Coordinates of C-alpha atoms in Angstrom, one line a residue:
X526 CA 20.9 -12.2 3.1
X527 CA 18.1 -12.7 0.4
X528 CA 17.7 -10.3 -2.4
X529 CA 14.1 -10.1 -3.4
X530 CA 12.7 -7.6 -6.3
X531 CA 9.6 -6.2 -4.9
X532 CA 6.6 -3.8 -5.8
X533 CA 4.5 -3.1 -2.9
X534 CA 1.7 -0.8 -4.0
X535 CA -0.6 -2.5 -6.3
X536 CA -4.3 -1.9 -6.9
X537 CA -7.2 -4.6 -7.5
X538 CA -10.5 -4.1 -9.4
X539 CA -11.7 -3.2 -5.8
X540 CA -10.1 0.1 -6.1
X541 CA -12.7 2.2 -8.4
X542 CA -9.8 4.0 -10.2
X543 CA -8.4 0.7 -11.1
X544 CA -8.8 -1.4 -14.0
X545 CA -11.6 -4.2 -13.8
X546 CA -8.6 -6.7 -15.3
X547 CA -6.8 -6.5 -12.1
X548 CA -8.2 -9.5 -10.3
X549 CA -6.2 -11.3 -7.6
X550 CA -5.1 -14.1 -9.9
X551 CA -4.1 -11.7 -12.9
X552 CA -2.1 -9.5 -10.5
X553 CA 0.1 -12.6 -9.4
X554 CA 0.0 -14.0 -12.9
X555 CA 1.6 -10.5 -14.3
X556 CA 4.0 -10.6 -11.3
X557 CA 5.0 -14.0 -11.9
X558 CA 5.6 -13.1 -15.5
X559 CA 7.7 -10.0 -14.6
X560 CA 9.9 -12.3 -12.0
X561 CA 8.8 -10.1 -8.8
X562 CA 9.4 -12.2 -5.6
X563 CA 7.4 -9.8 -3.4
X564 CA 4.2 -7.8 -3.9
X565 CA 1.5 -6.0 -1.7
X566 CA -2.2 -5.4 -2.5
X567 CA -2.9 -1.9 -1.4
X568 CA -6.6 -1.1 -2.2
X569 CA -7.9 2.1 -1.2
X570 CA -9.2 2.1 2.2
X571 CA -10.0 -1.9 1.9
X572 CA -8.2 -5.1 2.5
X573 CA -11.0 -7.4 1.3
X574 CA -9.4 -8.9 -1.9
X575 CA -6.1 -9.6 -0.2
X576 CA -7.2 -13.1 1.0
X577 CA -7.7 -14.1 -2.6
X578 CA -4.6 -12.5 -3.6
X579 CA -2.6 -14.3 -1.3
X580 CA -3.9 -17.6 -1.9
X581 CA -2.9 -17.1 -5.6
X582 CA 0.3 -16.0 -4.4
X583 CA 1.1 -19.5 -3.1
X584 CA 0.4 -21.2 -6.1
X585 CA 3.0 -18.9 -8.1
X586 CA 5.6 -18.9 -5.4
X587 CA 5.5 -15.2 -4.9
X588 CA 5.4 -13.6 -1.5
X589 CA 2.5 -11.6 -1.0
X590 CA 1.9 -8.9 1.8
X591 CA -1.6 -7.7 2.9
X592 CA -2.1 -4.2 2.8
X593 CA -4.2 -0.9 2.5
X594 CA -3.8 2.4 1.0
X595 CA -5.6 4.4 3.9
X596 CA -6.9 7.8 3.1
X597 CA -6.5 10.3 6.0
X598 CA -8.8 12.8 7.2
X599 CA -6.4 15.2 5.7
X600 CA -6.5 13.4 2.4
X601 CA -3.0 12.3 2.7
X602 CA -2.5 8.4 1.3
X603 CA -0.6 6.0 3.3
X604 CA 0.3 2.5 2.6
X605 CA -0.3 0.1 5.4
X606 CA 1.3 -3.1 5.3
X607 CA 0.5 -5.9 7.8
X608 CA 2.2 -9.2 9.1
X609 CA -0.7 -11.3 8.6
X610 CA -4.0 -11.4 7.1
X611 CA -5.6 -11.6 10.1
X612 CA -4.4 -8.3 11.3
X613 CA -5.3 -6.6 8.0
X614 CA -8.9 -8.2 8.3
X615 CA -9.1 -6.6 11.8
X616 CA -7.6 -3.1 10.5
X617 CA -10.0 -3.2 7.5
X618 CA -13.2 -3.2 10.0
X619 CA -11.8 -0.8 11.9
X620 CA -11.2 1.8 8.9
X621 CA -14.7 0.7 7.3
X622 CA -16.1 2.0 10.8
X623 CA -14.3 5.2 10.2
X624 CA -15.3 5.8 6.5
X625 CA -18.1 8.0 5.4
X626 CA -21.5 6.7 4.0
X627 CA -21.1 7.9 0.6
X628 CA -22.2 5.3 -1.7
X629 CA -20.3 4.5 -4.7
X630 CA -21.5 5.6 -8.4
X631 CA -19.7 3.1 -10.5
X632 CA -20.5 5.2 -13.7
X633 CA -18.6 8.2 -12.2
X634 CA -15.8 6.7 -10.1
X635 CA -15.6 3.1 -11.3
X636 CA -16.3 -0.4 -10.4
X637 CA -15.5 -2.0 -6.7
X638 CA -15.2 -5.5 -7.4
X639 CA -14.9 -8.3 -4.7
X640 CA -13.0 -11.6 -5.8
X641 CA -12.9 -15.1 -4.1
X642 CA -9.9 -17.5 -4.0
X643 CA -11.2 -19.2 -7.3
X644 CA -10.8 -15.8 -8.9
X645 CA -14.5 -15.3 -9.6
X646 CA -16.4 -12.0 -8.9
X647 CA -18.0 -12.5 -5.3
X648 CA -19.7 -9.0 -5.2
X649 CA -19.3 -5.4 -5.2
X650 CA -18.5 -2.7 -2.3
X651 CA -21.3 -0.3 -2.1
X652 CA -19.3 2.5 -0.1
X653 CA -17.0 4.6 -2.0
X654 CA -13.7 3.8 -1.2
X655 CA -11.6 6.6 -2.7
X656 CA -13.2 9.1 0.2
X657 CA -11.3 10.1 3.0
X658 CA -11.6 8.3 6.3
X659 CA -11.9 10.3 9.8
X660 CA -8.5 8.7 10.7
X661 CA -5.9 11.8 11.2
X662 CA -2.2 11.3 9.8
X663 CA -0.7 11.4 13.1
X664 CA -2.8 8.6 14.4
X665 CA -1.7 6.0 11.7
X666 CA 1.7 5.4 13.5
X667 CA 0.1 4.1 16.7
X668 CA -3.0 2.2 14.8
X669 CA 0.0 0.2 13.0
X670 CA 1.6 -0.6 16.4
X671 CA -1.9 -1.9 17.7
X672 CA -2.6 -4.1 14.3
X673 CA 1.0 -5.1 13.8
X674 CA 1.4 -3.2 10.7
X675 CA 4.1 -0.6 9.0
X676 CA 2.8 2.7 7.8
X677 CA 4.6 4.2 4.7
X678 CA 3.5 7.5 3.4
X679 CA 2.8 7.0 -0.1
X680 CA 4.2 8.8 -3.1
X681 CA 5.3 11.8 -0.9
X682 CA 6.7 13.3 -4.3
X683 CA 3.4 13.5 -5.8
X684 CA 1.3 16.7 -6.0
X685 CA -1.9 15.2 -5.0
X686 CA -3.0 12.9 -1.7
X687 CA 0.8 13.2 -0.5
X688 CA 2.2 14.0 3.1
X689 CA 4.4 17.0 1.7
X690 CA 1.9 18.4 -0.6
X691 CA -1.5 17.9 1.4
X692 CA 0.4 18.9 4.9
X693 CA 3.4 20.7 3.6
X694 CA 5.6 19.3 5.9
X695 CA 6.5 16.2 8.2
X696 CA 5.2 16.7 11.5
X697 CA 7.6 16.9 14.4
X698 CA 6.4 13.9 16.3
X699 CA 6.6 11.6 13.3
X700 CA 7.6 8.2 14.0
X701 CA 7.4 6.3 10.6
X702 CA 10.4 4.6 9.3
X703 CA 9.8 4.1 5.9
X704 CA 8.5 6.5 3.3
X705 CA 7.8 5.7 -0.8
X706 CA 8.4 8.1 -3.4
X707 CA 7.0 7.7 -7.1
X708 CA 10.6 8.4 -8.9
X709 CA 13.8 7.5 -7.0
X710 CA 15.5 10.2 -9.0
X711 CA 13.7 12.4 -6.8
X712 CA 15.2 10.9 -3.6
X713 CA 18.6 13.0 -3.4
X714 CA 16.8 16.3 -3.7
X715 CA 13.9 15.5 -1.2
X716 CA 16.5 14.2 1.3
X717 CA 18.2 17.2 1.1
X718 CA 15.1 19.5 1.5
X719 CA 13.6 17.3 4.4
X720 CA 16.5 16.1 7.0
X721 CA 13.9 13.4 8.4
X722 CA 14.3 11.4 5.5
X723 CA 17.9 11.0 5.8
X724 CA 17.6 8.5 8.4
X725 CA 14.8 6.0 6.9
X726 CA 14.4 3.8 4.2
X727 CA 13.1 5.3 1.1
X728 CA 11.2 3.0 -1.2
X729 CA 9.3 3.3 -4.5
X730 CA 6.7 1.3 -6.1
X731 CA 4.5 1.1 -9.2
X732 CA 1.2 2.2 -7.7
X733 CA -0.2 0.1 -10.5
X734 CA -3.6 0.4 -11.4
X735 CA -3.1 -1.8 -14.9
X736 CA -1.6 -4.9 -15.2
X737 CA 0.9 -3.4 -17.3
X738 CA 1.9 -0.9 -14.9
X739 CA 3.1 -3.3 -12.4
X740 CA 7.1 -2.7 -12.1
X741 CA 9.7 -5.0 -14.0
X742 CA 12.4 -6.3 -11.2
X743 CA 14.0 -2.7 -10.6
X744 CA 13.5 -2.0 -7.0
X745 CA 15.3 -4.3 -4.4
X746 CA 15.3 -5.3 -0.8
X747 CA 17.9 -7.4 1.2
X748 CA 16.2 -9.4 4.0
X749 CA 17.4 -11.7 6.7
X750 CA 14.7 -14.5 5.5
X751 CA 12.3 -14.5 2.5
X752 CA 9.3 -14.1 4.6
X753 CA 6.8 -11.7 5.3
X754 CA 8.5 -11.3 8.7
X755 CA 11.4 -10.8 7.0
X756 CA 10.0 -8.1 4.7
X757 CA 8.3 -6.1 7.5
X758 CA 11.7 -6.2 9.4
X759 CA 13.4 -4.6 6.4
X760 CA 10.8 -2.1 6.1
X761 CA 10.7 -1.2 9.6
X762 CA 14.3 -1.3 11.0
X763 CA 16.8 -0.7 8.3
X764 CA 17.6 2.5 6.7
X765 CA 19.1 2.7 2.9

């Protein structure tokens, strides 16, 4: 078994709510300074900066997963992590087809910068990424089966854009095997209140929108092998 420090919820400058300094290279560089082993890029409703981040992660020797923070029709945030960049890109196209046509106003919402592998600005996303999609929460698990991904309802202990706040309950037919909370100190109470959580993995991430917010090595996973597949197996199959 290999013990890895992780932070699987990080936004780049493609998310309008994130700082413009959150370029792929800067994210990986900060993760290296903080001695993280595994990170994931999870911009709102987009995977378009994942390729650049994964290229930079190779230079720093950090394992990087492509991902997205999906906003469902109910405005529930769900982390979607993928076994390959190819799967992430395919899911990105699917989500884009179910995203509204609202244009981004950078003066109101913030910039949505696209970056290439040289960490150069390559353009801007014109459609507002922080709007909800037409994808229902109960569709996400099956979509992740189709796109070789894993769904992780995000920050369920927050009073905004979370499964428990927006829906008020965990749907009876739910099949997700991992959930994220913002503060691990809330884990005991949540598991007492929600029986479903007692049988699945509970993780915590930074949800970083600024470089300084990226986690120190305080959350750990033990994987069979230090690869993307090893991390995905840990998220899917093993409880705490």
